[in-house]
Amino acid sequence: MNHSEITSTDNPNPETLQDDSVGVVEPKESIEETSESHVPDASMLEDRFPEWAQMSRSAAIWTTIVGFIYAVLNYHKLWYTDLWGHLAYGRVIVESKSIPATEPLLPLCEGMPFFDTAWLSQVLGYLMYEQFGVTSLRFLYALALTICVVALLIRFRQKTDSYGLSLIGLAVFGFVAWKTLTIIRPQIAGFTCFVLVWTLVSCHKWTKWQWGLVPAIFLLWANLHGSFPVGLGLIGLLWIGKTADQYLRTKRIAAWASLRYFVMLELCLLAVLINPYGIGIFSIIHSISGNLNLSTLVEWEPLTLRMAHGQAMVIVGILLIILYSYTPRRVSIAEFLLLIVFAIAGMWSVRMVVWWTPIAALSVVVHGHAILNRFSKLKSETQNEPHRSGLNTVVAVGMSWIFFAYTPFGATLLHGYPQEPEKALDFYRSNLSSLTPVLLANYLNEHEPDGLIFNAYEWGDYLLWTGPEDRQLFLNSHAHLVPRDVWLDYFVIARANQGWEDKIDRYGANTVVIDKRYHSRLLEALKQDSKWKLDYEDELGAIFFRRNPIVTGLIIK
């Protein structure tokens, strides 16, 4: 007889249970009381997470915030300029296992010295693309800017315990820098190095890690992008400013508090010499930045209030003036010098605005905190925070995994790319800016023309990357590599100015690939010219072939 049968049939008293194997009868209430008395008390559970792996609630919250920012950045689409040209050069370097001495991709630039200060960024980008596909480029972009966010947050939290002020600092940083940072290119790697250096050397106390880490960053920086002199200038200005501050306070110049910046500057100067060009890299960077072709490009023009960069910079500048008017904290000469010098550099060239932003963001946080302490006696938000626990670690790790898995890179890493041709093309296009001429480039690949192709400057990089190795384009976005006369002729043709027909004939171009956004005038001129035939057109641009190809031009395949 089983237990259920005894309970239901042999024992008419529902208040008791009898086990015939031992002959024991217990009241039902006694069993319930016993079971309740053995319910574990959650508050008495021991946290078996190793102490080193336990996190605070604040750390878990910030991990979630940073994870969300990382996920959002992963959905920023790849722009159609710069990036693809750098990948093409990275491909050349990997395949040849060396940096070319002269420009390797553009026939009209043949013989032009090729000094590649971003070779490491190009190689890393190409290798990532080859190994993990197009989504890996979005991952690299998100990773670089997330490192900037984390470095700034750590520095902000060293100055204030306020969540709000730290987020305001990030907002200031993004508000001014975002426009420049939308284009994915090696400058992003250089900017990440700048933020890391700034957050490390602006600390009041240095540890042994800073003495090794900062020069190591400069060693990488000198091979990732040619902007590392900006970082050297940062340390130099800190040395000058701290020396002046020290002299005003103590009437001494040789104090270690300021002299350490000079020593660090020397170490960094030695570190940047480890590059393919040695000390010659400084003259190379000076030559590139002084190239006359660059003055034609918007990002190298002086800053104006008509530009989004200029308006954002003015707003933050006004905010800083207000904060300085109420702050009880002394404004150091070093801080003032950095803000003024980098602001002047930003006004001189749009491209320089981005370097000012992390400096301004930290000043906003520091003086904002000082003002809040003065008027509201702001209390630390971490004073009453619970102790570290494994639960916070589980939450942080779980959220980090979710934010990673739900990005394009995470999804393809876990599940792979679509295999059907149509779905693969749609997925590929979804990772790129809608202004990228994917369909036009595919058509050109299927109908590869002979001879020189006159192309829109903005599309040169993508057409180089997607086309065959022997494709002959007029130019790409690396303006400093283009001979001056070719550069000037390009604008005559692209703008359909007087004499454009003679110039395009002189170059022997039998194909024109042009966009509608910037070169509608040339597009209409070609449509009306009987010498040219419209062979392909979509919403972005068009391809024209010469009806009677020139066989004696400058460039013949």
PDB file of N, CA, C and O in Angstrom, residues 184-255:
ATOM      1  N   ILE A 184      34.800  57.565 -39.220  1.00  0.00           N
ATOM      2  CA  ILE A 184      35.661  56.517 -38.690  1.00  0.00           C
ATOM      3  C   ILE A 184      36.962  56.506 -39.486  1.00  0.00           C
ATOM      4  O   ILE A 184      36.966  56.202 -40.688  1.00  0.00           O
ATOM      5  N   ARG A 185      38.050  56.801 -38.804  1.00  0.00           N
ATOM      6  CA  ARG A 185      39.353  56.894 -39.446  1.00  0.00           C
ATOM      7  C   ARG A 185      40.440  56.824 -38.377  1.00  0.00           C
ATOM      8  O   ARG A 185      40.146  56.850 -37.184  1.00  0.00           O
ATOM      9  N   PRO A 186      41.731  56.757 -38.768  1.00  0.00           N
ATOM     10  CA  PRO A 186      42.806  56.640 -37.779  1.00  0.00           C
ATOM     11  C   PRO A 186      42.856  57.773 -36.766  1.00  0.00           C
ATOM     12  O   PRO A 186      43.403  57.585 -35.668  1.00  0.00           O
ATOM     13  N   GLN A 187      42.307  58.928 -37.083  1.00  0.00           N
ATOM     14  CA  GLN A 187      42.300  60.018 -36.115  1.00  0.00           C
ATOM     15  C   GLN A 187      41.565  59.614 -34.830  1.00  0.00           C
ATOM     16  O   GLN A 187      41.877  60.107 -33.749  1.00  0.00           O
ATOM     17  N   ILE A 188      40.596  58.711 -34.938  1.00  0.00           N
ATOM     18  CA  ILE A 188      39.889  58.225 -33.751  1.00  0.00           C
ATOM     19  C   ILE A 188      40.871  57.541 -32.799  1.00  0.00           C
ATOM     20  O   ILE A 188      40.812  57.720 -31.578  1.00  0.00           O
ATOM     21  N   ALA A 189      41.790  56.752 -33.351  1.00  0.00           N
ATOM     22  CA  ALA A 189      42.805  56.096 -32.523  1.00  0.00           C
ATOM     23  C   ALA A 189      43.710  57.127 -31.874  1.00  0.00           C
ATOM     24  O   ALA A 189      44.059  57.011 -30.685  1.00  0.00           O
ATOM     25  N   GLY A 190      44.102  58.148 -32.641  1.00  0.00           N
ATOM     26  CA  GLY A 190      44.934  59.210 -32.075  1.00  0.00           C
ATOM     27  C   GLY A 190      44.216  59.973 -30.976  1.00  0.00           C
ATOM     28  O   GLY A 190      44.808  60.311 -29.938  1.00  0.00           O
ATOM     29  N   PHE A 191      42.932  60.224 -31.175  1.00  0.00           N
ATOM     30  CA  PHE A 191      42.158  60.947 -30.165  1.00  0.00           C
ATOM     31  C   PHE A 191      42.010  60.117 -28.895  1.00  0.00           C
ATOM     32  O   PHE A 191      42.063  60.654 -27.782  1.00  0.00           O
ATOM     33  N   THR A 192      41.837  58.810 -29.037  1.00  0.00           N
ATOM     34  CA  THR A 192      41.760  57.939 -27.870  1.00  0.00           C
ATOM     35  C   THR A 192      43.055  58.011 -27.061  1.00  0.00           C
ATOM     36  O   THR A 192      43.022  58.074 -25.824  1.00  0.00           O
ATOM     37  N   CYS A 193      44.178  58.003 -27.754  1.00  0.00           N
ATOM     38  CA  CYS A 193      45.470  58.147 -27.073  1.00  0.00           C
ATOM     39  C   CYS A 193      45.551  59.485 -26.347  1.00  0.00           C
ATOM     40  O   CYS A 193      46.062  59.564 -25.211  1.00  0.00           O
ATOM     41  N   PHE A 194      45.046  60.543 -26.962  1.00  0.00           N
ATOM     42  CA  PHE A 194      45.082  61.869 -26.344  1.00  0.00           C
ATOM     43  C   PHE A 194      44.269  61.887 -25.051  1.00  0.00           C
ATOM     44  O   PHE A 194      44.717  62.420 -24.028  1.00  0.00           O
ATOM     45  N   VAL A 195      43.080  61.321 -25.078  1.00  0.00           N
ATOM     46  CA  VAL A 195      42.231  61.301 -23.879  1.00  0.00           C
ATOM     47  C   VAL A 195      42.896  60.502 -22.764  1.00  0.00           C
ATOM     48  O   VAL A 195      42.880  60.901 -21.591  1.00  0.00           O
ATOM     49  N   LEU A 196      43.484  59.361 -23.125  1.00  0.00           N
ATOM     50  CA  LEU A 196      44.169  58.556 -22.117  1.00  0.00           C
ATOM     51  C   LEU A 196      45.328  59.325 -21.493  1.00  0.00           C
ATOM     52  O   LEU A 196      45.508  59.326 -20.264  1.00  0.00           O
ATOM     53  N   VAL A 197      46.119  59.982 -22.325  1.00  0.00           N
ATOM     54  CA  VAL A 197      47.253  60.763 -21.800  1.00  0.00           C
ATOM     55  C   VAL A 197      46.751  61.894 -20.916  1.00  0.00           C
ATOM     56  O   VAL A 197      47.292  62.133 -19.825  1.00  0.00           O
ATOM     57  N   TRP A 198      45.706  62.591 -21.341  1.00  0.00           N
ATOM     58  CA  TRP A 198      45.172  63.708 -20.579  1.00  0.00           C
ATOM     59  C   TRP A 198      44.682  63.267 -19.205  1.00  0.00           C
ATOM     60  O   TRP A 198      44.968  63.907 -18.191  1.00  0.00           O
ATOM     61  N   THR A 199      43.961  62.169 -19.150  1.00  0.00           N
ATOM     62  CA  THR A 199      43.431  61.707 -17.869  1.00  0.00           C
ATOM     63  C   THR A 199      44.535  61.189 -16.955  1.00  0.00           C
ATOM     64  O   THR A 199      44.394  61.220 -15.727  1.00  0.00           O
ATOM     65  N   LEU A 200      45.636  60.717 -17.525  1.00  0.00           N
ATOM     66  CA  LEU A 200      46.733  60.200 -16.707  1.00  0.00           C
ATOM     67  C   LEU A 200      47.636  61.319 -16.171  1.00  0.00           C
ATOM     68  O   LEU A 200      48.014  61.304 -14.996  1.00  0.00           O
ATOM     69  N   VAL A 201      47.986  62.280 -17.026  1.00  0.00           N
ATOM     70  CA  VAL A 201      48.943  63.304 -16.596  1.00  0.00           C
ATOM     71  C   VAL A 201      48.289  64.448 -15.836  1.00  0.00           C
ATOM     72  O   VAL A 201      48.985  65.250 -15.198  1.00  0.00           O
ATOM     73  N   SER A 202      46.955  64.558 -15.892  1.00  0.00           N
ATOM     74  CA  SER A 202      46.282  65.636 -15.167  1.00  0.00           C
ATOM     75  C   SER A 202      46.013  65.272 -13.714  1.00  0.00           C
ATOM     76  O   SER A 202      45.487  66.099 -12.955  1.00  0.00           O
ATOM     77  N   CYS A 203      46.366  64.041 -13.316  1.00  0.00           N
ATOM     78  CA  CYS A 203      46.190  63.635 -11.916  1.00  0.00           C
ATOM     79  C   CYS A 203      47.176  64.384 -11.019  1.00  0.00           C
ATOM     80  O   CYS A 203      48.312  64.678 -11.429  1.00  0.00           O
ATOM     81  N   HIS A 204      46.738  64.664  -9.794  1.00  0.00           N
ATOM     82  CA  HIS A 204      47.609  65.365  -8.847  1.00  0.00           C
ATOM     83  C   HIS A 204      48.774  64.490  -8.420  1.00  0.00           C
ATOM     84  O   HIS A 204      49.921  64.948  -8.320  1.00  0.00           O
ATOM     85  N   LYS A 205      48.477  63.204  -8.146  1.00  0.00           N
ATOM     86  CA  LYS A 205      49.524  62.274  -7.735  1.00  0.00           C
ATOM     87  C   LYS A 205      49.751  61.245  -8.830  1.00  0.00           C
ATOM     88  O   LYS A 205      48.815  60.708  -9.394  1.00  0.00           O
ATOM     89  N   TRP A 206      51.024  60.998  -9.098  1.00  0.00           N
ATOM     90  CA  TRP A 206      51.389  59.996 -10.097  1.00  0.00           C
ATOM     91  C   TRP A 206      51.908  58.742  -9.412  1.00  0.00           C
ATOM     92  O   TRP A 206      52.552  58.809  -8.365  1.00  0.00           O
ATOM     93  N   THR A 207      51.625  57.596 -10.018  1.00  0.00           N
ATOM     94  CA  THR A 207      52.167  56.334  -9.542  1.00  0.00           C
ATOM     95  C   THR A 207      53.209  55.839 -10.551  1.00  0.00           C
ATOM     96  O   THR A 207      53.404  56.426 -11.617  1.00  0.00           O
ATOM     97  N   LYS A 208      53.843  54.734 -10.213  1.00  0.00           N
ATOM     98  CA  LYS A 208      54.849  54.172 -11.116  1.00  0.00           C
ATOM     99  C   LYS A 208      54.223  53.732 -12.436  1.00  0.00           C
ATOM    100  O   LYS A 208      54.907  53.669 -13.472  1.00  0.00           O
ATOM    101  N   TRP A 209      52.904  53.426 -12.414  1.00  0.00           N
ATOM    102  CA  TRP A 209      52.232  52.996 -13.639  1.00  0.00           C
ATOM    103  C   TRP A 209      52.199  54.113 -14.672  1.00  0.00           C
ATOM    104  O   TRP A 209      52.333  53.863 -15.870  1.00  0.00           O
ATOM    105  N   GLN A 210      52.018  55.333 -14.218  1.00  0.00           N
ATOM    106  CA  GLN A 210      51.956  56.444 -15.168  1.00  0.00           C
ATOM    107  C   GLN A 210      53.292  56.657 -15.888  1.00  0.00           C
ATOM    108  O   GLN A 210      53.313  56.997 -17.067  1.00  0.00           O
ATOM    109  N   TRP A 211      54.378  56.425 -15.180  1.00  0.00           N
ATOM    110  CA  TRP A 211      55.691  56.625 -15.790  1.00  0.00           C
ATOM    111  C   TRP A 211      55.954  55.624 -16.905  1.00  0.00           C
ATOM    112  O   TRP A 211      56.719  55.913 -17.838  1.00  0.00           O
ATOM    113  N   GLY A 212      55.360  54.464 -16.839  1.00  0.00           N
ATOM    114  CA  GLY A 212      55.525  53.500 -17.918  1.00  0.00           C
ATOM    115  C   GLY A 212      54.415  53.535 -18.939  1.00  0.00           C
ATOM    116  O   GLY A 212      54.650  53.353 -20.138  1.00  0.00           O
ATOM    117  N   LEU A 213      53.187  53.814 -18.472  1.00  0.00           N
ATOM    118  CA  LEU A 213      52.027  53.748 -19.351  1.00  0.00           C
ATOM    119  C   LEU A 213      51.978  54.912 -20.335  1.00  0.00           C
ATOM    120  O   LEU A 213      51.673  54.706 -21.523  1.00  0.00           O
ATOM    121  N   VAL A 214      52.263  56.116 -19.879  1.00  0.00           N
ATOM    122  CA  VAL A 214      52.171  57.280 -20.771  1.00  0.00           C
ATOM    123  C   VAL A 214      53.159  57.174 -21.936  1.00  0.00           C
ATOM    124  O   VAL A 214      52.768  57.342 -23.104  1.00  0.00           O
ATOM    125  N   PRO A 215      54.455  56.894 -21.714  1.00  0.00           N
ATOM    126  CA  PRO A 215      55.356  56.705 -22.869  1.00  0.00           C
ATOM    127  C   PRO A 215      54.927  55.551 -23.773  1.00  0.00           C
ATOM    128  O   PRO A 215      55.094  55.632 -24.992  1.00  0.00           O
ATOM    129  N   ALA A 216      54.367  54.477 -23.185  1.00  0.00           N
ATOM    130  CA  ALA A 216      53.908  53.360 -24.011  1.00  0.00           C
ATOM    131  C   ALA A 216      52.769  53.797 -24.930  1.00  0.00           C
ATOM    132  O   ALA A 216      52.685  53.371 -26.090  1.00  0.00           O
ATOM    133  N   ILE A 217      51.875  54.636 -24.415  1.00  0.00           N
ATOM    134  CA  ILE A 217      50.782  55.158 -25.243  1.00  0.00           C
ATOM    135  C   ILE A 217      51.348  55.986 -26.389  1.00  0.00           C
ATOM    136  O   ILE A 217      50.889  55.880 -27.544  1.00  0.00           O
ATOM    137  N   PHE A 218      52.358  56.794 -26.113  1.00  0.00           N
ATOM    138  CA  PHE A 218      52.956  57.610 -27.169  1.00  0.00           C
ATOM    139  C   PHE A 218      53.651  56.742 -28.218  1.00  0.00           C
ATOM    140  O   PHE A 218      53.644  57.071 -29.413  1.00  0.00           O
ATOM    141  N   LEU A 219      54.245  55.643 -27.791  1.00  0.00           N
ATOM    142  CA  LEU A 219      54.874  54.737 -28.755  1.00  0.00           C
ATOM    143  C   LEU A 219      53.824  54.199 -29.733  1.00  0.00           C
ATOM    144  O   LEU A 219      54.045  54.173 -30.952  1.00  0.00           O
ATOM    145  N   LEU A 220      52.685  53.775 -29.203  1.00  0.00           N
ATOM    146  CA  LEU A 220      51.593  53.325 -30.069  1.00  0.00           C
ATOM    147  C   LEU A 220      51.053  54.459 -30.926  1.00  0.00           C
ATOM    148  O   LEU A 220      50.821  54.305 -32.126  1.00  0.00           O
ATOM    149  N   TRP A 221      50.863  55.597 -30.302  1.00  0.00           N
ATOM    150  CA  TRP A 221      50.273  56.759 -30.969  1.00  0.00           C
ATOM    151  C   TRP A 221      51.087  57.161 -32.197  1.00  0.00           C
ATOM    152  O   TRP A 221      50.521  57.499 -33.252  1.00  0.00           O
ATOM    153  N   ALA A 222      52.411  57.128 -32.080  1.00  0.00           N
ATOM    154  CA  ALA A 222      53.277  57.547 -33.186  1.00  0.00           C
ATOM    155  C   ALA A 222      53.150  56.635 -34.396  1.00  0.00           C
ATOM    156  O   ALA A 222      53.567  57.002 -35.503  1.00  0.00           O
ATOM    157  N   ASN A 223      52.568  55.446 -34.213  1.00  0.00           N
ATOM    158  CA  ASN A 223      52.370  54.516 -35.322  1.00  0.00           C
ATOM    159  C   ASN A 223      50.910  54.377 -35.732  1.00  0.00           C
ATOM    160  O   ASN A 223      50.621  53.858 -36.800  1.00  0.00           O
ATOM    161  N   LEU A 224      50.010  54.841 -34.866  1.00  0.00           N
ATOM    162  CA  LEU A 224      48.577  54.781 -35.167  1.00  0.00           C
ATOM    163  C   LEU A 224      48.099  55.989 -35.962  1.00  0.00           C
ATOM    164  O   LEU A 224      47.250  55.867 -36.841  1.00  0.00           O
ATOM    165  N   HIS A 225      48.646  57.158 -35.664  1.00  0.00           N
ATOM    166  CA  HIS A 225      48.204  58.387 -36.326  1.00  0.00           C
ATOM    167  C   HIS A 225      49.221  59.495 -36.081  1.00  0.00           C
ATOM    168  O   HIS A 225      49.884  59.528 -35.034  1.00  0.00           O
ATOM    169  N   GLY A 226      49.318  60.393 -37.031  1.00  0.00           N
ATOM    170  CA  GLY A 226      50.313  61.456 -36.942  1.00  0.00           C
ATOM    171  C   GLY A 226      49.935  62.629 -36.067  1.00  0.00           C
ATOM    172  O   GLY A 226      50.559  63.690 -36.156  1.00  0.00           O
ATOM    173  N   SER A 227      48.957  62.475 -35.191  1.00  0.00           N
ATOM    174  CA  SER A 227      48.527  63.567 -34.320  1.00  0.00           C
ATOM    175  C   SER A 227      49.248  63.574 -32.976  1.00  0.00           C
ATOM    176  O   SER A 227      48.934  64.399 -32.118  1.00  0.00           O
ATOM    177  N   PHE A 228      50.217  62.707 -32.768  1.00  0.00           N
ATOM    178  CA  PHE A 228      50.861  62.623 -31.461  1.00  0.00           C
ATOM    179  C   PHE A 228      51.564  63.913 -31.021  1.00  0.00           C
ATOM    180  O   PHE A 228      51.723  64.132 -29.813  1.00  0.00           O
ATOM    181  N   PRO A 229      52.016  64.805 -31.947  1.00  0.00           N
ATOM    182  CA  PRO A 229      52.576  66.074 -31.456  1.00  0.00           C
ATOM    183  C   PRO A 229      51.594  66.884 -30.608  1.00  0.00           C
ATOM    184  O   PRO A 229      52.021  67.683 -29.763  1.00  0.00           O
ATOM    185  N   VAL A 230      50.281  66.686 -30.817  1.00  0.00           N
ATOM    186  CA  VAL A 230      49.292  67.362 -29.982  1.00  0.00           C
ATOM    187  C   VAL A 230      49.445  66.904 -28.535  1.00  0.00           C
ATOM    188  O   VAL A 230      49.355  67.708 -27.598  1.00  0.00           O
ATOM    189  N   GLY A 231      49.691  65.614 -28.334  1.00  0.00           N
ATOM    190  CA  GLY A 231      49.904  65.097 -26.989  1.00  0.00           C
ATOM    191  C   GLY A 231      51.181  65.620 -26.368  1.00  0.00           C
ATOM    192  O   GLY A 231      51.225  65.934 -25.164  1.00  0.00           O
ATOM    193  N   LEU A 232      52.230  65.723 -27.178  1.00  0.00           N
ATOM    194  CA  LEU A 232      53.475  66.306 -26.665  1.00  0.00           C
ATOM    195  C   LEU A 232      53.265  67.765 -26.276  1.00  0.00           C
ATOM    196  O   LEU A 232      53.781  68.231 -25.255  1.00  0.00           O
ATOM    197  N   GLY A 233      52.480  68.467 -27.082  1.00  0.00           N
ATOM    198  CA  GLY A 233      52.162  69.861 -26.748  1.00  0.00           C
ATOM    199  C   GLY A 233      51.369  69.970 -25.460  1.00  0.00           C
ATOM    200  O   GLY A 233      51.567  70.896 -24.664  1.00  0.00           O
ATOM    201  N   LEU A 234      50.475  69.001 -25.230  1.00  0.00           N
ATOM    202  CA  LEU A 234      49.695  68.972 -23.997  1.00  0.00           C
ATOM    203  C   LEU A 234      50.606  68.890 -22.774  1.00  0.00           C
ATOM    204  O   LEU A 234      50.470  69.675 -21.814  1.00  0.00           O
ATOM    205  N   ILE A 235      51.552  67.960 -22.799  1.00  0.00           N
ATOM    206  CA  ILE A 235      52.462  67.795 -21.666  1.00  0.00           C
ATOM    207  C   ILE A 235      53.369  69.015 -21.525  1.00  0.00           C
ATOM    208  O   ILE A 235      53.658  69.466 -20.410  1.00  0.00           O
ATOM    209  N   GLY A 236      53.805  69.564 -22.657  1.00  0.00           N
ATOM    210  CA  GLY A 236      54.641  70.765 -22.604  1.00  0.00           C
ATOM    211  C   GLY A 236      53.919  71.952 -21.982  1.00  0.00           C
ATOM    212  O   GLY A 236      54.492  72.686 -21.161  1.00  0.00           O
ATOM    213  N   LEU A 237      52.660  72.137 -22.347  1.00  0.00           N
ATOM    214  CA  LEU A 237      51.876  73.235 -21.765  1.00  0.00           C
ATOM    215  C   LEU A 237      51.633  73.009 -20.271  1.00  0.00           C
ATOM    216  O   LEU A 237      51.647  73.962 -19.473  1.00  0.00           O
ATOM    217  N   LEU A 238      51.406  71.754 -19.888  1.00  0.00           N
ATOM    218  CA  LEU A 238      51.253  71.456 -18.460  1.00  0.00           C
ATOM    219  C   LEU A 238      52.530  71.787 -17.694  1.00  0.00           C
ATOM    220  O   LEU A 238      52.479  72.315 -16.581  1.00  0.00           O
ATOM    221  N   TRP A 239      53.667  71.461 -18.275  1.00  0.00           N
ATOM    222  CA  TRP A 239      54.946  71.772 -17.632  1.00  0.00           C
ATOM    223  C   TRP A 239      55.113  73.288 -17.453  1.00  0.00           C
ATOM    224  O   TRP A 239      55.459  73.764 -16.362  1.00  0.00           O
ATOM    225  N   ILE A 240      54.837  74.043 -18.512  1.00  0.00           N
ATOM    226  CA  ILE A 240      54.961  75.502 -18.425  1.00  0.00           C
ATOM    227  C   ILE A 240      53.983  76.063 -17.401  1.00  0.00           C
ATOM    228  O   ILE A 240      54.334  76.893 -16.551  1.00  0.00           O
ATOM    229  N   GLY A 241      52.732  75.624 -17.474  1.00  0.00           N
ATOM    230  CA  GLY A 241      51.715  76.139 -16.554  1.00  0.00           C
ATOM    231  C   GLY A 241      51.988  75.766 -15.110  1.00  0.00           C
ATOM    232  O   GLY A 241      51.865  76.609 -14.198  1.00  0.00           O
ATOM    233  N   LYS A 242      52.360  74.508 -14.858  1.00  0.00           N
ATOM    234  CA  LYS A 242      52.651  74.083 -13.488  1.00  0.00           C
ATOM    235  C   LYS A 242      53.885  74.786 -12.936  1.00  0.00           C
ATOM    236  O   LYS A 242      53.942  75.101 -11.732  1.00  0.00           O
ATOM    237  N   THR A 243      54.866  75.036 -13.788  1.00  0.00           N
ATOM    238  CA  THR A 243      56.056  75.770 -13.345  1.00  0.00           C
ATOM    239  C   THR A 243      55.694  77.190 -12.931  1.00  0.00           C
ATOM    240  O   THR A 243      56.167  77.695 -11.902  1.00  0.00           O
ATOM    241  N   ALA A 244      54.840  77.832 -13.735  1.00  0.00           N
ATOM    242  CA  ALA A 244      54.397  79.193 -13.400  1.00  0.00           C
ATOM    243  C   ALA A 244      53.595  79.202 -12.102  1.00  0.00           C
ATOM    244  O   ALA A 244      53.777  80.071 -11.239  1.00  0.00           O
ATOM    245  N   ASP A 245      52.697  78.226 -11.945  1.00  0.00           N
ATOM    246  CA  ASP A 245      51.927  78.126 -10.699  1.00  0.00           C
ATOM    247  C   ASP A 245      52.847  77.911  -9.498  1.00  0.00           C
ATOM    248  O   ASP A 245      52.667  78.527  -8.439  1.00  0.00           O
ATOM    249  N   GLN A 246      53.822  77.042  -9.670  1.00  0.00           N
ATOM    250  CA  GLN A 246      54.748  76.745  -8.581  1.00  0.00           C
ATOM    251  C   GLN A 246      55.559  77.980  -8.198  1.00  0.00           C
ATOM    252  O   GLN A 246      55.792  78.261  -7.016  1.00  0.00           O
ATOM    253  N   TYR A 247      55.979  78.746  -9.202  1.00  0.00           N
ATOM    254  CA  TYR A 247      56.787  79.937  -8.926  1.00  0.00           C
ATOM    255  C   TYR A 247      55.972  80.997  -8.191  1.00  0.00           C
ATOM    256  O   TYR A 247      56.472  81.657  -7.270  1.00  0.00           O
ATOM    257  N   LEU A 248      54.711  81.159  -8.579  1.00  0.00           N
ATOM    258  CA  LEU A 248      53.878  82.156  -7.911  1.00  0.00           C
ATOM    259  C   LEU A 248      53.612  81.788  -6.452  1.00  0.00           C
ATOM    260  O   LEU A 248      53.485  82.676  -5.595  1.00  0.00           O
ATOM    261  N   ARG A 249      53.544  80.490  -6.166  1.00  0.00           N
ATOM    262  CA  ARG A 249      53.263  80.068  -4.794  1.00  0.00           C
ATOM    263  C   ARG A 249      54.505  80.021  -3.923  1.00  0.00           C
ATOM    264  O   ARG A 249      54.465  80.370  -2.745  1.00  0.00           O
ATOM    265  N   THR A 250      55.624  79.556  -4.479  1.00  0.00           N
ATOM    266  CA  THR A 250      56.811  79.300  -3.649  1.00  0.00           C
ATOM    267  C   THR A 250      58.040  80.086  -4.068  1.00  0.00           C
ATOM    268  O   THR A 250      59.065  80.003  -3.386  1.00  0.00           O
ATOM    269  N   LYS A 251      57.952  80.818  -5.181  1.00  0.00           N
ATOM    270  CA  LYS A 251      59.106  81.542  -5.731  1.00  0.00           C
ATOM    271  C   LYS A 251      60.236  80.587  -6.116  1.00  0.00           C
ATOM    272  O   LYS A 251      61.397  80.971  -6.188  1.00  0.00           O
ATOM    273  N   ARG A 252      59.869  79.337  -6.375  1.00  0.00           N
ATOM    274  CA  ARG A 252      60.826  78.338  -6.830  1.00  0.00           C
ATOM    275  C   ARG A 252      60.372  77.777  -8.173  1.00  0.00           C
ATOM    276  O   ARG A 252      59.180  77.667  -8.434  1.00  0.00           O
ATOM    277  N   ILE A 253      61.361  77.411  -9.003  1.00  0.00           N
ATOM    278  CA  ILE A 253      61.034  76.887 -10.326  1.00  0.00           C
ATOM    279  C   ILE A 253      61.301  75.388 -10.415  1.00  0.00           C
ATOM    280  O   ILE A 253      60.554  74.654 -11.051  1.00  0.00           O
ATOM    281  N   ALA A 254      62.309  74.912  -9.725  1.00  0.00           N
ATOM    282  CA  ALA A 254      62.774  73.538  -9.896  1.00  0.00           C
ATOM    283  C   ALA A 254      62.077  72.550  -8.960  1.00  0.00           C
ATOM    284  O   ALA A 254      62.667  71.563  -8.558  1.00  0.00           O
ATOM    285  N   ALA A 255      60.847  72.805  -8.571  1.00  0.00           N
ATOM    286  CA  ALA A 255      60.121  71.870  -7.713  1.00  0.00           C
ATOM    287  C   ALA A 255      59.688  70.649  -8.528  1.00  0.00           C
ATOM    288  O   ALA A 255      59.336  70.751  -9.706  1.00  0.00           O
TER     289      ALA A 255
END
